[in-house]
mmCIF file of C-alpha atoms in Angstrom:
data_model
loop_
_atom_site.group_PDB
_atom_site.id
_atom_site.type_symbol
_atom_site.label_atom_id
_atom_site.label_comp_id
_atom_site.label_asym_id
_atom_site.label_seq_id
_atom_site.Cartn_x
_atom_site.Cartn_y
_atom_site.Cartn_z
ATOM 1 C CA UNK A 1 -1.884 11.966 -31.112
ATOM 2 C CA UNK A 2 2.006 13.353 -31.428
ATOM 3 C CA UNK A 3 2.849 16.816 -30.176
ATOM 4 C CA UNK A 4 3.814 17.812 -33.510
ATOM 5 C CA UNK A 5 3.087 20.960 -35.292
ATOM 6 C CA UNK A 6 4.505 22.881 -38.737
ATOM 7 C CA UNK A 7 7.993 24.191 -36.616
ATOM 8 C CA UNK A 8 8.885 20.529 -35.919
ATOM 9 C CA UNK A 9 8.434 19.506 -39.920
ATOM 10 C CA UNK A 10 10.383 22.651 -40.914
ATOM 11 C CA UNK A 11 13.063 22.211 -38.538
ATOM 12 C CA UNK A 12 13.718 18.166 -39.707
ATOM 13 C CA UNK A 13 13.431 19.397 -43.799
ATOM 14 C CA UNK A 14 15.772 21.711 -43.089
ATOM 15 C CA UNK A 15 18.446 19.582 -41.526
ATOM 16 C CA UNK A 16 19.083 16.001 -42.582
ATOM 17 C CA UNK A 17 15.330 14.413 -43.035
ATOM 18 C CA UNK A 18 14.891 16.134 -46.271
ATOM 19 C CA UNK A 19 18.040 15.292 -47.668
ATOM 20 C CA UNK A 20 17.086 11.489 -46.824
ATOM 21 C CA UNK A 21 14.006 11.728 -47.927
ATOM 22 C CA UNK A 22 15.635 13.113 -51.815
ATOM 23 C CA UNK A 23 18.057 10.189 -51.396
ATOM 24 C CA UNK A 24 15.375 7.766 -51.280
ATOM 25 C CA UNK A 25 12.273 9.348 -53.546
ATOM 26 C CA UNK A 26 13.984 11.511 -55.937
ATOM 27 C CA UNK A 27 13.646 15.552 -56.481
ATOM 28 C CA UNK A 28 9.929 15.063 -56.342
ATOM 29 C CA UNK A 29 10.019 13.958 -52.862
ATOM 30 C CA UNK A 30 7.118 11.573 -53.397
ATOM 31 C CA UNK A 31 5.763 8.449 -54.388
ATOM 32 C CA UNK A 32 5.962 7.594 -58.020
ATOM 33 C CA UNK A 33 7.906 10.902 -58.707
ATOM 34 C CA UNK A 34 7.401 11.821 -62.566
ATOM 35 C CA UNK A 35 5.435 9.109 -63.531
ATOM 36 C CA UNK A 36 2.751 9.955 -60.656
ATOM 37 C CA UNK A 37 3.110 13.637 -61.456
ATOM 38 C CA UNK A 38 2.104 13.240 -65.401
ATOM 39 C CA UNK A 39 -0.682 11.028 -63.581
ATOM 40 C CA UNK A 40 -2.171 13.136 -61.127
ATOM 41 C CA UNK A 41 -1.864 16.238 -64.313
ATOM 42 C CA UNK A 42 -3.652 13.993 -66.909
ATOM 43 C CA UNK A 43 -6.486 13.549 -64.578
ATOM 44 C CA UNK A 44 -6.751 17.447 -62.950
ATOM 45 C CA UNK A 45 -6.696 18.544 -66.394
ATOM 46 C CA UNK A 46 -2.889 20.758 -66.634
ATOM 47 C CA UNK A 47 -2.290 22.476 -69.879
ATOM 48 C CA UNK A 48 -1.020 25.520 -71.588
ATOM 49 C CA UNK A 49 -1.484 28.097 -69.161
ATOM 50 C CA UNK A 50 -3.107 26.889 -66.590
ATOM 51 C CA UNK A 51 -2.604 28.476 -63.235
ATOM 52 C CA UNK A 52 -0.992 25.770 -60.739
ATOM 53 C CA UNK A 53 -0.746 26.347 -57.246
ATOM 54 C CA UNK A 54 1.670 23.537 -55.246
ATOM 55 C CA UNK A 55 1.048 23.622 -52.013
ATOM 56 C CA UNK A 56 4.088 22.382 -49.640
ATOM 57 C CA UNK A 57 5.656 22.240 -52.995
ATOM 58 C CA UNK A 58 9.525 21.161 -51.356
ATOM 59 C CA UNK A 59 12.368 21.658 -53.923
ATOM 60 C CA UNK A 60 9.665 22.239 -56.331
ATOM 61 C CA UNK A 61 10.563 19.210 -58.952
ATOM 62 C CA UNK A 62 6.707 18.609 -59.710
ATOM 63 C CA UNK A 63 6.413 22.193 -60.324
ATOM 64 C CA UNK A 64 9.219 22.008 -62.828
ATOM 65 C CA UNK A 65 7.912 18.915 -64.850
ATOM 66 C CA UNK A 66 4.381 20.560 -64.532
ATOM 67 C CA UNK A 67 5.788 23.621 -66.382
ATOM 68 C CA UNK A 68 8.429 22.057 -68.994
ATOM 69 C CA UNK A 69 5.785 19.528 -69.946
ATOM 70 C CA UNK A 70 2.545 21.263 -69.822
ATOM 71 C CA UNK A 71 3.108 24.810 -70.176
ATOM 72 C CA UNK A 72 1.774 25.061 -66.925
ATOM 73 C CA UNK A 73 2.613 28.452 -64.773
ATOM 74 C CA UNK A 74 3.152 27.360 -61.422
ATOM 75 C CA UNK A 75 3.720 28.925 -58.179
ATOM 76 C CA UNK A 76 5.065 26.642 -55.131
ATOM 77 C CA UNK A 77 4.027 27.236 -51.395
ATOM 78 C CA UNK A 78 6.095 26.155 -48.914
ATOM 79 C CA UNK A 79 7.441 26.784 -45.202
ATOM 80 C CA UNK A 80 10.531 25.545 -45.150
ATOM 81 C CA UNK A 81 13.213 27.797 -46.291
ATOM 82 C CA UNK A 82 16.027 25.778 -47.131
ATOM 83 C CA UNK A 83 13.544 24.062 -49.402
ATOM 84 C CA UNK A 84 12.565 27.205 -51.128
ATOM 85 C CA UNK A 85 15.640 28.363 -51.938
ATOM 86 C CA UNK A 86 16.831 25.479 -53.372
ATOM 87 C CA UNK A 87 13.496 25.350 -55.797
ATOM 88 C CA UNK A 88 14.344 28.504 -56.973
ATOM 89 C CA UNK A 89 18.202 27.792 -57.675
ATOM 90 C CA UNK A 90 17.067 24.293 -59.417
ATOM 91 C CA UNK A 91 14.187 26.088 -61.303
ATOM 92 C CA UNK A 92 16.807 28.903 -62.595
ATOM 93 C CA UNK A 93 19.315 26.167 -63.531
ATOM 94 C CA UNK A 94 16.803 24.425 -65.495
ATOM 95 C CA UNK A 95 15.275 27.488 -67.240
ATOM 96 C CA UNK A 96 12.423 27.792 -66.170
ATOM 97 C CA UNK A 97 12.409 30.589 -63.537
ATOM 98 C CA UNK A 98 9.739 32.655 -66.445
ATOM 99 C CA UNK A 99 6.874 30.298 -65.299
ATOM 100 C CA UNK A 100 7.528 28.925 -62.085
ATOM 101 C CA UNK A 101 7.794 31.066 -58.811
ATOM 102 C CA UNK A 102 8.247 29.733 -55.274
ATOM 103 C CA UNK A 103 6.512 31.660 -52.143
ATOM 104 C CA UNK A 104 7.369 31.340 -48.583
ATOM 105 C CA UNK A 105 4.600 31.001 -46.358
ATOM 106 C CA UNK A 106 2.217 28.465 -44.422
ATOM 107 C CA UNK A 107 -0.224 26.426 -46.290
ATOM 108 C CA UNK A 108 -2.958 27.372 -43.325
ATOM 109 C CA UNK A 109 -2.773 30.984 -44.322
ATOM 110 C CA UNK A 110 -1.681 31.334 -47.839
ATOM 111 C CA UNK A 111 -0.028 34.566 -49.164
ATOM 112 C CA UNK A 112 -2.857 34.738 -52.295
ATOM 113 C CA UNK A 113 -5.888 36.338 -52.929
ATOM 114 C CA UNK A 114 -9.112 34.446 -53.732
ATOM 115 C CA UNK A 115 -9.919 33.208 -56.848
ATOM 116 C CA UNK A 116 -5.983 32.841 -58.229
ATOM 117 C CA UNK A 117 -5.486 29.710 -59.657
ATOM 118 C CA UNK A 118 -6.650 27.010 -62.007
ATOM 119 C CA UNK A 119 -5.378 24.119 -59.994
ATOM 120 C CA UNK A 120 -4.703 23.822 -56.405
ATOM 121 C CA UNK A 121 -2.155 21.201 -56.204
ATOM 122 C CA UNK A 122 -0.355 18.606 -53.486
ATOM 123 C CA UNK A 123 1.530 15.204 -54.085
ATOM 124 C CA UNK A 124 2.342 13.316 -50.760
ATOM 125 C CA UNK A 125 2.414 16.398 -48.197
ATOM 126 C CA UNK A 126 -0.748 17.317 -46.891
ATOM 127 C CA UNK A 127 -0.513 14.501 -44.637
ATOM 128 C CA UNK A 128 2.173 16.891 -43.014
ATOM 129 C CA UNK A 129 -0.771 20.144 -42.245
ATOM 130 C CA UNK A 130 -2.201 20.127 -38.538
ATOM 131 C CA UNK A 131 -5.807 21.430 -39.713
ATOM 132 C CA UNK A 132 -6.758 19.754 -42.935
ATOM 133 C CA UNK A 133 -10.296 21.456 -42.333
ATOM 134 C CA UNK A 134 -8.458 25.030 -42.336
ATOM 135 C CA UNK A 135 -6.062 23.754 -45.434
ATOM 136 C CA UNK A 136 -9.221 22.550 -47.606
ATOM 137 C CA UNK A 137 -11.052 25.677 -46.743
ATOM 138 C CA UNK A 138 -8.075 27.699 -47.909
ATOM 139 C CA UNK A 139 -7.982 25.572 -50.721
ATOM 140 C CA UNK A 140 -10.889 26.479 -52.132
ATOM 141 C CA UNK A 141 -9.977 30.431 -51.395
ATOM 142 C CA UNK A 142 -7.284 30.086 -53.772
ATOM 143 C CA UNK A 143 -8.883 27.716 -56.254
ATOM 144 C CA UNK A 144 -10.488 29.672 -59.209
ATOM 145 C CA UNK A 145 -14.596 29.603 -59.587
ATOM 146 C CA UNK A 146 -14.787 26.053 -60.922
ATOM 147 C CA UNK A 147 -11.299 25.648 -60.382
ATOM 148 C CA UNK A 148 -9.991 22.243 -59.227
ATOM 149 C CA UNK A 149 -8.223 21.024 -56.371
ATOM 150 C CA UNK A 150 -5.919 17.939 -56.978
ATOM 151 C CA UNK A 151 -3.501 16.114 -54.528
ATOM 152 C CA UNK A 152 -2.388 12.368 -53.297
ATOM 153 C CA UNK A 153 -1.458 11.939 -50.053
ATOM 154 C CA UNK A 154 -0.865 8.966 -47.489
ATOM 155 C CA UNK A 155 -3.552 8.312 -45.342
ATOM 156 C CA UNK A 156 -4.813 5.864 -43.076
ATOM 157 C CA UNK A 157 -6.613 2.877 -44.861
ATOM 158 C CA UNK A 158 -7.832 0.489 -42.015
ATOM 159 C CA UNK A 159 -8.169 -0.333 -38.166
ATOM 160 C CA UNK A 160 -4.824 0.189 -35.976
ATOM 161 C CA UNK A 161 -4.670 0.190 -31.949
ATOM 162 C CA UNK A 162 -3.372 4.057 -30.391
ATOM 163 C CA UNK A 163 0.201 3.168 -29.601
ATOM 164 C CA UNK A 164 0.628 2.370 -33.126
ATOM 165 C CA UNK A 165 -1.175 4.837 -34.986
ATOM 166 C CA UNK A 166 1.236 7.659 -32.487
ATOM 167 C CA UNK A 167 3.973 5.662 -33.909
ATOM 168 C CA UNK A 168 3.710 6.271 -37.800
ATOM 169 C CA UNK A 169 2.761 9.382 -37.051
ATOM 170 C CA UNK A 170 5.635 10.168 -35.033
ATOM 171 C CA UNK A 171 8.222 8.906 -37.188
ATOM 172 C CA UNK A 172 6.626 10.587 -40.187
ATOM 173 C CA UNK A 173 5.929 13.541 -38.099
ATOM 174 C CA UNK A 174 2.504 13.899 -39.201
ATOM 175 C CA UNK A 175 0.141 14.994 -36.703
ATOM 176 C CA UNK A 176 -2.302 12.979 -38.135
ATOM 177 C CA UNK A 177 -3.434 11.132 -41.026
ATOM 178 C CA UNK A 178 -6.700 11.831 -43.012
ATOM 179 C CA UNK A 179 -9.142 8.485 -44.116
ATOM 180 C CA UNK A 180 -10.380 8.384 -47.561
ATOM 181 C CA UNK A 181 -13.656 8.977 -46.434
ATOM 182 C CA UNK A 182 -12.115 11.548 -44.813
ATOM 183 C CA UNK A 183 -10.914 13.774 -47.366
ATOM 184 C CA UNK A 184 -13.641 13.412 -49.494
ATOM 185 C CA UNK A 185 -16.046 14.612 -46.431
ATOM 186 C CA UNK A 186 -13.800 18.110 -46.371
ATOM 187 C CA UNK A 187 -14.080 18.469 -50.342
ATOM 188 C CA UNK A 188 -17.826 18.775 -49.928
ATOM 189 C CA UNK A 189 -17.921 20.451 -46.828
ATOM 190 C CA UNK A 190 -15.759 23.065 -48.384
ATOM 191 C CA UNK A 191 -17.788 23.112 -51.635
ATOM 192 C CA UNK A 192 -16.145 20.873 -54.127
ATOM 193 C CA UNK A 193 -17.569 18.535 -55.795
ATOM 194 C CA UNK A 194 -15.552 15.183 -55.715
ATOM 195 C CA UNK A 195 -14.547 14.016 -59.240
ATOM 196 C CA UNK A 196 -12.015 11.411 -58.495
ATOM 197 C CA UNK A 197 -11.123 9.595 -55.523
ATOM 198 C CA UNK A 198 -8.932 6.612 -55.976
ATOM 199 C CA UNK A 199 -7.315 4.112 -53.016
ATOM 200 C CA UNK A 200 -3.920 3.526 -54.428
ATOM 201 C CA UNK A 201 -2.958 1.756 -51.008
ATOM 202 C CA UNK A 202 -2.672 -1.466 -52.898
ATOM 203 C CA UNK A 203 0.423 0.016 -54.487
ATOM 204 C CA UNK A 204 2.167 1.629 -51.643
ATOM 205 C CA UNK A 205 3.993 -1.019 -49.471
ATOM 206 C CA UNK A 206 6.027 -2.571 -52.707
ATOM 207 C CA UNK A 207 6.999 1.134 -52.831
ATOM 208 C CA UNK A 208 7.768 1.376 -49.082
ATOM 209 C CA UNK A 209 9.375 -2.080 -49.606
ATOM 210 C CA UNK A 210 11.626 -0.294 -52.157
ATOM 211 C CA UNK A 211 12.702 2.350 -50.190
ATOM 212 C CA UNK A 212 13.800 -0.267 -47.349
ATOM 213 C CA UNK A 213 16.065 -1.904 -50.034
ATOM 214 C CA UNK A 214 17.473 0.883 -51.267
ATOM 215 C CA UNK A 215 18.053 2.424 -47.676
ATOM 216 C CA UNK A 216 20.106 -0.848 -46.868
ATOM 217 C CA UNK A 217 21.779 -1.527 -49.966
ATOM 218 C CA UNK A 218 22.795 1.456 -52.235
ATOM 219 C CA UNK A 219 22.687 4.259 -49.713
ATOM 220 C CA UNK A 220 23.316 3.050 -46.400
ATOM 221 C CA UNK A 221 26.905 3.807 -46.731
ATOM 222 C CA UNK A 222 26.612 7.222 -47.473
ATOM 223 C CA UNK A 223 23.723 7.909 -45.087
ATOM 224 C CA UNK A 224 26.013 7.054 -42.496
ATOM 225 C CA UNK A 225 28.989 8.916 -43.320
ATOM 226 C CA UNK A 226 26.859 12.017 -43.622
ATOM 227 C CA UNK A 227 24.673 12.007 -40.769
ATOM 228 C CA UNK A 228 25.888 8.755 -38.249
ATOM 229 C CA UNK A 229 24.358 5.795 -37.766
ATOM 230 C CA UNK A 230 21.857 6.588 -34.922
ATOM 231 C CA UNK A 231 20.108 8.312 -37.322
ATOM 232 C CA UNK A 232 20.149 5.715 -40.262
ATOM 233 C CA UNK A 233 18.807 3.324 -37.860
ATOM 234 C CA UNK A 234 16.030 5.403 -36.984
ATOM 235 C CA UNK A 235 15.271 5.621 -40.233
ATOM 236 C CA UNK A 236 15.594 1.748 -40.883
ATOM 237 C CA UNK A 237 13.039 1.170 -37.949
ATOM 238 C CA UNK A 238 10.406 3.944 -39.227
ATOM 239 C CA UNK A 239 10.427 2.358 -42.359
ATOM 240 C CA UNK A 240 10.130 -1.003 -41.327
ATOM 241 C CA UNK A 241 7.248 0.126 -38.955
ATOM 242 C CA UNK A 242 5.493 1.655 -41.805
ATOM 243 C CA UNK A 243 6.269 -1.413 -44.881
ATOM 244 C CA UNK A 244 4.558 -3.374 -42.371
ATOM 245 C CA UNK A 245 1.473 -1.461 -41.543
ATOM 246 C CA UNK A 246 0.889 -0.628 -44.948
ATOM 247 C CA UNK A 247 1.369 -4.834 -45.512
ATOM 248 C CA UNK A 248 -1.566 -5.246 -42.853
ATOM 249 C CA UNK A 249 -3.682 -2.140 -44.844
ATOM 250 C CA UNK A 250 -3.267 -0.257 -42.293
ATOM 251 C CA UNK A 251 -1.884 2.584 -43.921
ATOM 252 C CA UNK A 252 -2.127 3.684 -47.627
ATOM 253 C CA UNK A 253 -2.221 6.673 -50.364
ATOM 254 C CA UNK A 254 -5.072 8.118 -52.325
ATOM 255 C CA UNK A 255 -5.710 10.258 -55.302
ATOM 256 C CA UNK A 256 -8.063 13.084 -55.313
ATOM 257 C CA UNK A 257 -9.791 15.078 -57.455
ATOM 258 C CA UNK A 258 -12.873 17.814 -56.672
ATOM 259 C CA UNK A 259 -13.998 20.511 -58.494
ATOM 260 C CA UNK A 260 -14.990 24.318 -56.897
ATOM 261 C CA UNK A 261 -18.680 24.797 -57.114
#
């Protein structure tokens, strides 16, 4: 397992990983971006008022579409402060600073009392937390009495020797990855009951396969010239590493839905 833990992630979102990352996925930072968002909302139920909580919520672009679509009040947790404060100056530009806030703080401790929210959020992040046990617990904290918790997330999908599992975690810097079976163990264990679970790793190599393209066609000119070429060709190897695990179903992504008992 990689010696990574939350300072690492902060300190790469904060310099040029995040920025790549945009580059490649969009504001939303994830896979799918709005499309998967109005997905994953349809399913948890997000309407007129409800009480959203995104946790690791990056420059907050889910939170946004969750509010100017769905009335949704949302409030974004995240620990990297670069990331934060360019939420809030994207969420004032759009308009929409009256229903969504941004908080910064760690997802293994969150800044909220119990029983706050309708919806206890993630898209493609949690795979990022070092305790998953502590975040679900705190989860559920949060999450309103009969609340809902609903995220996606890559995980790992099938068998894979040591040096190669250290190796996508590494690059990602994810100190590990949860299974399927996995999350839906820590729902349960942390009283939810599971609602929707859904293996989407069919889907996620053509997007990883996308990403490659797009890293070596349309922005592998400017990558460079911003941050050198050492770096895009780290980048180039990480995602070849992980197209082709997630060819072999070795990695994947999941959608999850559980409700607070």
């Amino acid at each position: 397992m990689p010696d990574i833990n939350i300072g690492d992630v902060v300190a790469a979102y904060e310099g040029p990983v995040g920025r790549i990352w945009e580059m490649l996925m969009g504001e939303e930072i994830h896979v799918g971006g709005r499309e998967e968002t109005g997905i994953l909302a349809e399913v948890a139920g997000v309407n007129a008022g409800t009480r959203v909580l995104d946790v690791l919520s990056g420059l907050g672009g889910p939170a946004r579409h969750l509010a100017r679509t769905y009335g949704a009040r949302v409030t974004g947790l995240d620990a990297t402060g670069r990331m934060v404060d360019e939420a809030v100056r994207r969420t004032a530009d759009a308009g929409l600073s009256n229903r969504v806030a941004f908080r910064l703080g760690n997802a293994l401790d969150m800044p909220f009392r119990s029983g706050t929210f309708d919806i206890v959020w993630g898209q493609d992040a949690w795979c990022y937390v070092t305790d998953k046990d502590r975040l679900i617990r705190e989860c559920r904290r949060v999450a309103a009495p009969g609340g809902r918790i609903a995220f996606t997330d890559w995980i790992e999908a099938g068998p894979m020797g040591d040096v190669e599992r250290e190796s996508l975690n590494a690059f990602m810097l994810f100190s590990s990855m949860e299974t399927l079976n996995g999350y839906q163990r820590l729902l349960r264990r942390h009283g939810f009951v599971v609602e929707r679970c859904e293996d989407l790793s069919r889907e996620f190599s053509s997007h990883l396969h996308r990403y490659q393209d797009a890293l070596a066609n349309d922005l592998k000119e400017r990558i460079v010239e911003l941050f050198g070429i050492d770096l895009f060709l780290d980048v180039e190897r990480g995602l070849d590493l992980w197209a082709r695990a997630a060819d072999e179903g070795k990695v994947g992504r999941c959608r999850v839905v559980g409700r607070k008992e």
